[in-house]
Coordinates of C-alpha atoms in Angstrom, one line a residue:
M1 CA 39.9 137.1 126.8
G2 CA 39.3 135.7 123.3
V3 CA 40.6 137.5 120.3
T4 CA 37.9 139.5 118.5
A5 CA 37.1 138.3 115.0
E6 CA 38.3 140.5 112.3
K7 CA 35.7 142.0 109.9
D8 CA 36.0 141.0 106.3
V9 CA 36.7 143.9 103.9
P10 CA 34.9 143.6 100.6
P11 CA 37.0 144.0 97.5
A12 CA 37.3 147.4 95.9
V13 CA 34.8 148.2 93.2
E14 CA 36.3 148.7 89.8
D15 CA 35.4 152.0 88.1
A16 CA 35.5 150.7 84.6
A17 CA 32.2 149.3 83.2
P18 CA 32.3 145.6 82.1
A19 CA 32.6 144.9 78.4
V20 CA 29.3 143.8 76.7
S21 CA 29.4 140.7 74.6
D22 CA 27.5 140.4 71.3
D23 CA 26.6 136.8 72.2
P24 CA 22.9 136.9 73.5
C25 CA 23.5 133.6 75.4
E26 CA 26.5 134.8 77.3
K27 CA 26.1 136.1 80.8
P28 CA 27.2 139.7 81.6
E29 CA 30.7 139.7 83.0
S30 CA 29.3 140.9 86.4
D31 CA 27.2 137.7 86.6
Q32 CA 30.1 135.3 85.8
P33 CA 31.3 133.3 88.7
T34 CA 34.4 134.8 90.2
K35 CA 37.0 133.8 92.8
D36 CA 35.9 134.9 96.2
K37 CA 38.0 137.8 97.5
S38 CA 36.6 138.0 101.0
I39 CA 39.0 135.3 102.3
A40 CA 42.1 137.5 101.8
G41 CA 43.7 138.8 104.9
G42 CA 46.9 137.1 105.9
C43 CA 48.3 133.7 106.5
L44 CA 45.6 131.0 107.0
S45 CA 46.2 127.9 109.2
L46 CA 43.6 125.2 109.0
I47 CA 44.0 122.7 111.8
V48 CA 42.1 119.4 111.6
L49 CA 41.9 117.6 115.0
G50 CA 41.1 114.0 114.6
A51 CA 43.0 113.9 111.3
S52 CA 43.2 110.1 111.1
G53 CA 39.4 109.6 111.5
D54 CA 36.8 108.8 108.9
L55 CA 35.2 112.3 109.1
A56 CA 38.5 114.0 108.5
K57 CA 39.5 111.7 105.6
K58 CA 36.1 111.6 103.8
K59 CA 34.8 115.1 104.4
T60 CA 37.1 117.7 106.0
F61 CA 40.3 117.2 104.0
P62 CA 38.5 116.7 100.6
A63 CA 36.5 119.9 101.3
I64 CA 39.7 121.9 102.0
F65 CA 41.2 120.4 98.8
N66 CA 38.2 121.3 96.7
L67 CA 38.4 125.0 97.9
Y68 CA 42.2 125.0 97.3
K69 CA 42.1 123.6 93.7
Q70 CA 39.4 126.1 92.7
G71 CA 41.5 129.0 94.0
F72 CA 39.3 129.9 97.0
L73 CA 42.1 129.6 99.5
P74 CA 45.1 131.9 99.7
D75 CA 48.6 130.8 98.7
E76 CA 49.7 131.6 102.3
M77 CA 47.7 128.6 103.6
H78 CA 48.8 125.6 105.6
V79 CA 46.9 122.6 106.8
F80 CA 47.8 120.8 110.0
G81 CA 46.5 117.4 111.0
Y82 CA 46.6 116.4 114.6
A83 CA 45.6 113.0 116.1
R84 CA 46.8 110.3 118.5
S85 CA 47.9 107.9 115.7
N86 CA 51.6 107.6 115.4
M87 CA 52.3 108.2 111.7
T88 CA 54.4 110.4 109.4
N89 CA 53.4 113.1 107.0
E90 CA 53.8 110.7 104.1
E91 CA 51.6 108.1 105.8
L92 CA 48.8 110.6 106.3
H93 CA 49.2 111.8 102.6
E94 CA 48.9 108.2 101.5
K95 CA 45.6 107.7 103.4
L96 CA 44.1 110.9 102.0
L97 CA 45.0 110.4 98.3
R98 CA 42.0 108.2 97.5
Y99 CA 39.6 110.9 98.8
L100 CA 41.1 113.8 96.9
K101 CA 39.3 114.0 93.6
A102 CA 40.7 116.3 90.9
E103 CA 37.8 116.6 88.5
R104 CA 37.3 120.3 89.1
T105 CA 40.8 121.4 88.5
D106 CA 41.8 123.9 85.8
P107 CA 42.0 121.9 82.6
T108 CA 45.4 123.5 81.8
T109 CA 46.9 121.9 85.0
N110 CA 47.9 118.3 85.7
P111 CA 45.6 116.9 88.4
E112 CA 48.4 115.0 89.9
D113 CA 50.4 118.1 90.3
V114 CA 47.5 119.9 92.1
R115 CA 47.2 117.0 94.5
K116 CA 50.9 117.0 95.2
Q117 CA 50.9 120.7 95.8
F118 CA 48.1 120.4 98.2
L119 CA 49.6 117.4 100.1
N120 CA 52.8 119.4 100.5
K121 CA 50.8 122.0 102.5
I122 CA 49.7 119.3 105.0
T123 CA 51.8 118.8 108.2
Y124 CA 50.9 116.0 110.5
I125 CA 51.5 116.2 114.3
H126 CA 51.1 113.3 116.6
G127 CA 49.9 113.9 120.2
A128 CA 47.3 113.2 122.9
Y129 CA 44.2 115.2 123.3
D130 CA 44.5 115.7 127.0
A131 CA 48.3 116.6 127.3
D132 CA 50.2 119.8 126.9
E133 CA 53.1 118.5 124.9
G134 CA 51.3 117.8 121.7
F135 CA 49.5 121.2 121.6
I136 CA 52.7 123.1 122.5
K137 CA 54.4 121.4 119.5
L138 CA 51.3 122.2 117.3
N139 CA 51.5 125.8 118.2
E140 CA 55.2 126.0 117.5
E141 CA 54.7 124.5 114.1
I142 CA 51.9 126.9 113.3
L143 CA 54.1 129.8 114.4
R144 CA 57.0 128.7 112.4
L145 CA 55.0 128.5 109.2
E146 CA 53.2 131.8 109.9
R147 CA 56.6 133.5 110.3
E148 CA 57.8 132.0 106.9
E149 CA 54.7 133.4 105.2
S150 CA 54.3 136.8 106.7
D151 CA 56.2 139.5 108.7
D152 CA 55.5 140.1 112.4
N153 CA 53.1 142.9 111.7
S154 CA 50.8 141.0 109.3
P155 CA 47.6 139.5 110.6
T156 CA 47.2 135.7 110.7
R157 CA 44.2 133.4 110.9
R158 CA 43.6 130.1 112.7
L159 CA 40.7 127.8 112.1
F160 CA 40.4 124.6 114.2
Y161 CA 38.1 121.9 113.0
L162 CA 37.2 119.4 115.7
A163 CA 36.5 116.2 113.7
L164 CA 36.3 114.3 117.0
P165 CA 33.7 112.7 119.3
P166 CA 31.9 115.3 121.4
S167 CA 33.2 113.7 124.6
V168 CA 36.7 115.1 123.9
Y169 CA 35.5 118.6 122.9
P170 CA 36.1 120.1 126.3
L171 CA 39.6 118.5 126.7
V172 CA 40.8 119.7 123.2
S173 CA 39.2 123.1 123.6
K174 CA 41.0 123.7 126.8
Q175 CA 44.3 122.9 125.1
I176 CA 43.6 125.2 122.2
R177 CA 42.7 127.9 124.6
K178 CA 45.8 127.3 126.7
H179 CA 48.4 126.9 124.0
C180 CA 47.2 127.7 120.5
M181 CA 45.2 131.0 120.5
N182 CA 46.2 133.4 117.7
Q183 CA 47.9 136.6 119.0
R184 CA 47.9 138.3 115.6
G185 CA 44.3 137.8 114.3
W186 CA 41.3 135.6 114.7
T187 CA 40.8 132.1 116.1
R188 CA 37.7 130.2 115.1
V189 CA 36.6 126.7 116.2
I190 CA 34.2 124.4 114.3
V191 CA 32.5 121.7 116.3
E192 CA 30.5 118.8 114.8
K193 CA 27.2 117.4 115.9
P194 CA 25.9 115.8 118.1
F195 CA 25.9 118.7 120.5
G196 CA 24.9 116.6 123.5
K197 CA 22.3 113.8 123.9
D198 CA 19.6 115.9 125.6
L199 CA 19.0 119.3 127.1
E200 CA 21.1 118.8 130.2
S201 CA 24.2 117.4 128.4
S202 CA 23.9 120.0 125.7
E203 CA 23.8 122.8 128.2
V204 CA 26.9 121.4 130.0
L205 CA 28.8 121.2 126.7
S206 CA 27.7 124.7 125.7
S207 CA 28.8 126.1 129.1
E208 CA 32.2 124.4 128.9
L209 CA 32.8 125.7 125.3
G210 CA 31.3 129.1 126.2
S211 CA 33.8 129.5 129.1
L212 CA 36.7 129.1 126.6
F213 CA 35.5 130.9 123.4
T214 CA 33.1 133.7 122.6
E215 CA 30.0 133.0 120.5
D216 CA 31.6 134.6 117.5
Q217 CA 34.5 132.2 117.7
L218 CA 32.3 129.1 117.8
Y219 CA 30.8 127.5 114.7
R220 CA 28.5 124.6 115.4
I221 CA 28.3 122.9 112.0
D222 CA 25.2 121.2 110.7
H223 CA 26.2 120.2 107.2
Y224 CA 22.5 120.2 106.1
L225 CA 22.6 124.0 106.2
G226 CA 25.3 123.9 103.6
K227 CA 23.3 121.9 101.0
E228 CA 22.4 123.8 97.8
L229 CA 18.7 123.3 98.0
V230 CA 18.5 124.2 101.7
Q231 CA 20.4 127.4 101.0
N232 CA 17.9 128.1 98.2
L233 CA 15.0 128.0 100.6
L234 CA 15.3 131.7 101.6
V235 CA 15.6 132.8 98.0
M236 CA 12.7 130.7 96.9
R237 CA 10.4 131.9 99.7
F238 CA 11.2 135.5 99.8
A239 CA 12.2 136.5 96.3
N240 CA 9.2 135.0 94.4
R241 CA 6.0 137.0 94.6
F242 CA 3.6 134.1 93.9
F243 CA 4.7 132.2 97.0
V244 CA 4.1 135.1 99.4
P245 CA 0.2 134.9 99.6
I246 CA 0.0 131.1 99.6
W247 CA 2.7 130.2 102.1
N248 CA 0.3 129.9 105.1
R249 CA -2.3 127.8 106.9
D250 CA -5.1 129.1 104.6
N251 CA -3.6 127.2 101.6
I252 CA -1.2 124.5 102.9
A253 CA -2.6 121.3 104.3
N254 CA 0.6 119.7 105.6
V255 CA 4.4 119.8 105.2
Q256 CA 6.6 116.7 105.2
I257 CA 10.4 116.8 105.7
V258 CA 11.8 113.4 104.9
F259 CA 15.2 111.7 105.2
K260 CA 15.5 108.1 103.9
E261 CA 18.5 105.8 103.6
D262 CA 18.4 102.5 101.8
F263 CA 21.2 101.0 104.0
G264 CA 21.6 100.2 107.7
T265 CA 24.2 101.2 110.2
Q266 CA 27.0 99.5 108.3
G267 CA 29.6 99.1 111.0
R268 CA 28.5 102.1 113.0
G269 CA 25.9 100.2 115.1
G270 CA 27.7 100.9 118.4
Y271 CA 27.9 104.6 117.8
F272 CA 24.4 104.8 116.4
D273 CA 22.8 102.9 119.2
E274 CA 23.9 105.6 121.6
Y275 CA 21.9 108.2 119.8
G276 CA 19.2 106.8 117.5
I277 CA 17.5 108.3 114.5
I278 CA 15.8 111.2 116.3
R279 CA 19.1 112.6 117.8
D280 CA 21.1 111.7 114.7
I281 CA 18.8 113.2 112.1
I282 CA 15.6 114.8 113.2
Q283 CA 16.5 117.0 116.2
N284 CA 19.2 118.7 114.2
H285 CA 19.2 118.3 110.4
L286 CA 15.4 118.2 109.8
V287 CA 14.5 120.8 112.4
Q288 CA 17.0 123.2 110.8
V289 CA 15.2 122.7 107.5
L290 CA 11.8 123.2 109.2
C291 CA 13.0 126.5 110.6
L292 CA 13.8 127.8 107.1
V293 CA 10.5 126.5 105.7
A294 CA 8.4 128.1 108.5
M295 CA 10.3 131.3 109.5
E296 CA 9.1 134.8 108.8
K297 CA 11.1 137.1 106.5
P298 CA 14.2 138.4 108.4
V299 CA 15.0 142.1 108.6
S300 CA 18.0 141.4 106.4
L301 CA 20.4 138.6 105.5
S302 CA 22.6 139.4 108.4
P303 CA 23.4 136.1 110.2
E304 CA 21.9 137.3 113.4
H305 CA 18.7 138.5 111.8
V306 CA 18.3 135.1 110.1
R307 CA 19.0 133.1 113.2
D308 CA 16.7 135.3 115.3
E309 CA 13.8 134.2 113.0
K310 CA 14.8 130.6 113.3
V311 CA 14.7 130.8 117.1
K312 CA 11.2 132.3 117.0
V313 CA 9.9 129.3 115.1
L314 CA 11.4 126.9 117.6
Q315 CA 9.9 128.8 120.5
C316 CA 6.4 128.4 118.9
I317 CA 6.6 124.6 118.6
E318 CA 4.2 122.9 121.0
P319 CA 5.2 119.9 123.1
I320 CA 5.2 116.7 121.1
N321 CA 2.1 114.5 121.4
E322 CA 3.1 110.9 121.8
E323 CA 0.0 109.8 119.9
E324 CA 1.6 111.6 116.9
V325 CA 4.8 109.6 117.1
V326 CA 5.8 106.3 115.4
I327 CA 9.2 104.7 116.0
G328 CA 10.6 101.6 114.5
Q329 CA 13.7 99.4 114.3
Y330 CA 14.6 97.4 111.2
E331 CA 14.8 93.6 111.4
G332 CA 18.4 92.6 111.5
Y333 CA 19.6 95.8 113.4
K334 CA 20.5 93.8 116.5
D335 CA 22.5 91.3 114.4
D336 CA 25.3 93.8 114.5
P337 CA 27.6 92.5 117.3
T338 CA 28.2 96.1 118.6
V339 CA 24.4 96.6 119.2
P340 CA 23.0 95.2 122.5
N341 CA 20.5 92.4 122.2
D342 CA 17.9 94.4 124.2
S343 CA 18.3 97.6 122.3
V344 CA 15.2 99.8 122.0
T345 CA 17.0 102.4 119.9
P346 CA 14.8 103.5 116.9
T347 CA 16.2 103.4 113.4
F348 CA 13.0 105.0 112.1
A349 CA 10.8 107.8 113.4
S350 CA 7.9 109.7 112.1
L351 CA 6.5 112.4 114.3
V352 CA 4.4 115.6 114.0
L353 CA 5.5 119.1 115.1
R354 CA 3.0 121.8 115.4
I355 CA 3.8 125.5 115.3
N356 CA 1.5 127.6 117.3
N357 CA 1.6 131.0 115.5
E358 CA -0.6 132.9 113.1
R359 CA 0.9 131.6 109.9
W360 CA 1.0 127.9 110.8
D361 CA -1.7 127.1 113.4
G362 CA -3.3 123.8 112.5
V363 CA -0.7 122.8 109.9
P364 CA 1.1 119.5 110.8
F365 CA 4.8 119.3 110.0
I366 CA 5.6 115.6 109.6
M367 CA 9.2 114.8 110.3
K368 CA 10.3 111.4 109.0
A369 CA 13.7 109.7 109.0
G370 CA 14.8 106.1 108.7
K371 CA 17.5 103.7 107.8
S372 CA 17.3 100.5 105.7
L373 CA 14.2 101.8 103.8
D374 CA 13.1 101.4 100.2
T375 CA 15.1 104.3 98.7
R376 CA 17.6 107.0 99.5
K377 CA 16.4 110.6 99.4
A378 CA 15.9 113.8 101.4
E379 CA 13.2 116.2 100.5
I380 CA 10.7 118.8 101.6
R381 CA 7.1 118.2 100.5
V382 CA 4.6 121.0 100.9
Q383 CA 1.1 119.7 100.1
F384 CA -1.6 122.3 99.4
K385 CA -5.3 122.0 100.2
D386 CA -7.9 120.9 97.6
V387 CA -9.3 123.5 95.2
P388 CA -12.8 124.4 96.2
G389 CA -15.5 123.7 93.6
D390 CA -13.8 120.7 91.9
I391 CA -15.5 121.0 88.5
F392 CA -12.9 118.7 86.9
K393 CA -13.4 115.9 89.4
C394 CA -9.6 115.9 89.8
K395 CA -9.3 115.2 93.6
K396 CA -8.6 111.6 92.7
Q397 CA -5.6 112.8 90.7
G398 CA -3.9 114.1 93.8
R399 CA -3.2 117.5 95.4
N400 CA -0.9 120.2 94.3
E401 CA 2.5 119.8 95.9
F402 CA 5.7 121.8 95.9
V403 CA 8.7 119.6 96.4
M404 CA 12.4 120.5 97.0
R405 CA 14.5 117.4 96.6
L406 CA 17.7 117.9 98.7
Q407 CA 19.5 114.7 97.6
P408 CA 20.2 112.9 95.4
K409 CA 19.5 114.6 92.0
E410 CA 18.7 118.0 93.4
A411 CA 15.5 119.5 92.0
M412 CA 12.5 121.6 92.7
Y413 CA 9.2 120.7 91.1
M414 CA 5.5 121.6 91.5
K415 CA 2.9 118.8 91.1
L416 CA 0.0 120.2 89.1
T417 CA -3.2 118.9 87.6
V418 CA -3.3 119.4 83.8
K419 CA -5.3 118.3 80.9
E420 CA -4.2 114.9 79.5
P421 CA -3.5 115.3 75.8
G422 CA -6.3 114.0 73.6
L423 CA -9.9 114.6 72.6
D424 CA -11.3 114.0 76.1
M425 CA -11.3 116.6 78.9
R426 CA -9.4 114.3 81.3
A427 CA -7.2 115.6 84.1
T428 CA -3.9 114.1 85.1
Q429 CA -0.9 114.8 87.3
S430 CA 2.2 116.4 85.9
E431 CA 4.9 118.8 87.1
L432 CA 6.7 122.0 86.5
D433 CA 10.3 120.9 87.0
M434 CA 13.7 122.5 87.6
S435 CA 16.3 119.7 87.8
Y436 CA 19.6 121.2 88.8
H437 CA 21.7 118.8 86.8
Q438 CA 19.8 119.7 83.7
R439 CA 19.4 123.4 84.2
Y440 CA 22.9 124.1 85.4
Q441 CA 25.0 121.6 83.4
D442 CA 28.1 123.7 83.5
I443 CA 28.0 124.4 87.2
V444 CA 29.3 122.0 89.8
I445 CA 27.2 122.1 92.9
P446 CA 29.6 122.4 95.9
E447 CA 29.6 120.0 98.7
A448 CA 28.0 121.3 102.0
Y449 CA 31.3 121.1 103.9
E450 CA 33.1 123.3 101.3
R451 CA 30.5 126.0 101.6
L452 CA 30.5 126.0 105.4
L453 CA 34.3 126.0 105.6
L454 CA 34.4 129.0 103.3
D455 CA 31.7 130.7 105.5
T456 CA 33.8 130.1 108.6
I457 CA 36.8 131.7 107.0
R458 CA 34.6 134.7 106.0
G459 CA 33.2 134.9 109.5
D460 CA 29.6 134.4 108.3
Q461 CA 27.6 132.5 110.9
Q462 CA 24.3 132.5 109.1
H463 CA 24.4 128.8 108.4
F464 CA 25.6 127.7 111.8
V465 CA 23.7 126.9 114.9
R466 CA 23.5 129.5 117.7
R467 CA 23.5 128.5 121.3
D468 CA 20.0 129.6 122.1
E469 CA 18.7 127.9 119.0
L470 CA 20.3 124.7 120.1
R471 CA 18.8 125.0 123.6
V472 CA 15.3 125.5 122.4
A473 CA 15.6 122.5 119.9
W474 CA 16.6 120.2 122.8
E475 CA 13.8 121.5 125.0
I476 CA 11.3 120.3 122.3
F477 CA 12.8 116.8 122.0
T478 CA 14.2 115.9 125.4
P479 CA 11.0 114.7 127.1
L480 CA 10.2 112.4 124.2
L481 CA 13.8 111.1 124.0
H482 CA 13.8 110.3 127.7
R483 CA 10.6 108.2 127.4
I484 CA 12.0 106.3 124.4
D485 CA 15.2 105.6 126.3
A486 CA 13.2 104.3 129.2
G487 CA 11.3 101.9 126.9
K488 CA 7.9 103.6 127.4
L489 CA 7.1 103.9 123.6
K490 CA 6.6 100.9 121.5
V491 CA 9.4 100.3 118.9
I492 CA 7.7 98.7 115.9
P493 CA 9.8 96.2 113.8
Y494 CA 9.9 96.7 110.0
K495 CA 11.4 94.9 107.1
E496 CA 14.6 96.1 105.5
G497 CA 13.9 97.7 102.1
S498 CA 10.3 98.6 103.1
R499 CA 8.7 102.1 103.5
G500 CA 9.0 101.6 107.3
P501 CA 6.2 100.7 109.8
A502 CA 2.7 100.7 108.3
E503 CA 1.7 102.9 111.3
A504 CA 3.8 105.7 109.8
D505 CA 1.6 105.8 106.7
E506 CA -1.5 105.7 108.9
L507 CA -0.1 108.7 110.9
N508 CA 0.3 110.6 107.6
A509 CA -3.3 109.8 106.7
R510 CA -4.5 111.0 110.1
M511 CA -2.6 114.3 109.5
G512 CA -4.4 114.8 106.2
Y513 CA -1.7 113.9 103.8
Q514 CA -3.0 112.4 100.6
R515 CA -0.6 110.2 98.7
T516 CA -1.0 110.1 95.0
E517 CA -1.1 106.4 94.1
G518 CA 0.7 105.5 90.8
Y519 CA 2.4 108.9 90.5
C520 CA 6.2 108.9 90.4
W521 CA 8.4 111.9 89.7
K522 CA 11.0 111.1 87.1
P523 CA 14.1 113.3 86.8
P524 CA 14.3 114.8 83.3
T525 CA 17.0 113.4 81.0
L526 CA 19.3 115.3 78.8
Q527 CA 18.7 115.0 75.1
A528 CA 21.8 114.6 73.1
G529 CA 22.2 117.3 70.5
A530 CA 19.1 119.2 71.7
A531 CA 19.2 122.9 70.9
I532 CA 17.1 125.9 71.7

């Protein structure tokens, strides 16, 4: 049987009232950012499997380092790297150095000292993923350091991060289950997407992992759920009174959820060709965002209450209509020697999802993702219906839109029609804008992986994918994916650096989306020396 996850105990509430500052611009002490106390609870071991790979070097280890240097991890913490590469601790440390940025360290400390302290906490172990010897050695090393940091009666914690291809998840999970389970506290396992290639393969993988770990031990990570603006969706929707009456089919014409990259596969052509843009981006990242945009208010912020509402949205999505799908492949994609010459894998897709419930009946949700396009951005764009009785003749100016820009230059803005300054009564488009880098100049927005790692240590699964949620998402997309794989949908070529196939813009127009020609949102700039 798996070890039951310990419940986090909140810190004790201090009796003394906080001191009040005379400075009207200073936040009350209770509102000041504080170091998180909920991760206290014994020696913590973070084990990164696939430690020599790109994901571990570029994302996992830097995220752990950022939490460590800000004081969010306990002193009794050790990091273990495990991989097949035959190298020493020092060689792994050398590989990691260039990815460990020290900008957010305490100004009173030397950044190089912080990096050195962190690297001294990393132990590398070389071993195979399908053999006992390496995992026995890993467990012995974890036990040795746990004994050094705590007595035999103190609880310990083990977090395994599988920065590996999904094909080896079952092998590695069996070894963890057999040799490395914690006997003095919790064991948790983070698995990266993709979670299978279709419904059948996903269910096989879920069953294999489910036979080894309980659902509260498994954390299926989708890093989009850790992005600051995505996390703000629930607050924005349910904490602001003026959104409540308008967030429905009576006022919203369409919703776009867009992911665009201005580069191609860049050496990942062989991997990408196995999956394509729908599996890589839309079926997981963008659908998770859609759930938060469309869900009903949960009973509470309890992880299970939130995830229950997300599943309800997915269960209401109708089968995808192939006439509302456009797929494309950028010219030059097959020049990559790792991509087959006859590949029909889409690098671009625009498709419509329809939610058959009382709130969203008739509102098209346009999901669009592509590589090698004209710009790099990810955003949610909610377009409202025209104002009835247009006395200002402002339809030509464009519709109201609420936009949440997820990356880059995180921002939220509302496109409004306003009077153009001057003597004439002339309408124009402008915006009410909250740009994060202007509004929160003194706050560093954390990386998604940092937030999700911290959530895993806390035992908070709100921003992780539940098994039934994963299954319903695959049920929606599997029929379409099988037809694309069989070459039954036309893959339209498009030029690199373009907006994608022209047919995608035509699909948008058919769905009622009205693009404002000539309008371009410009991030606000900081004025040197400006004062309020």
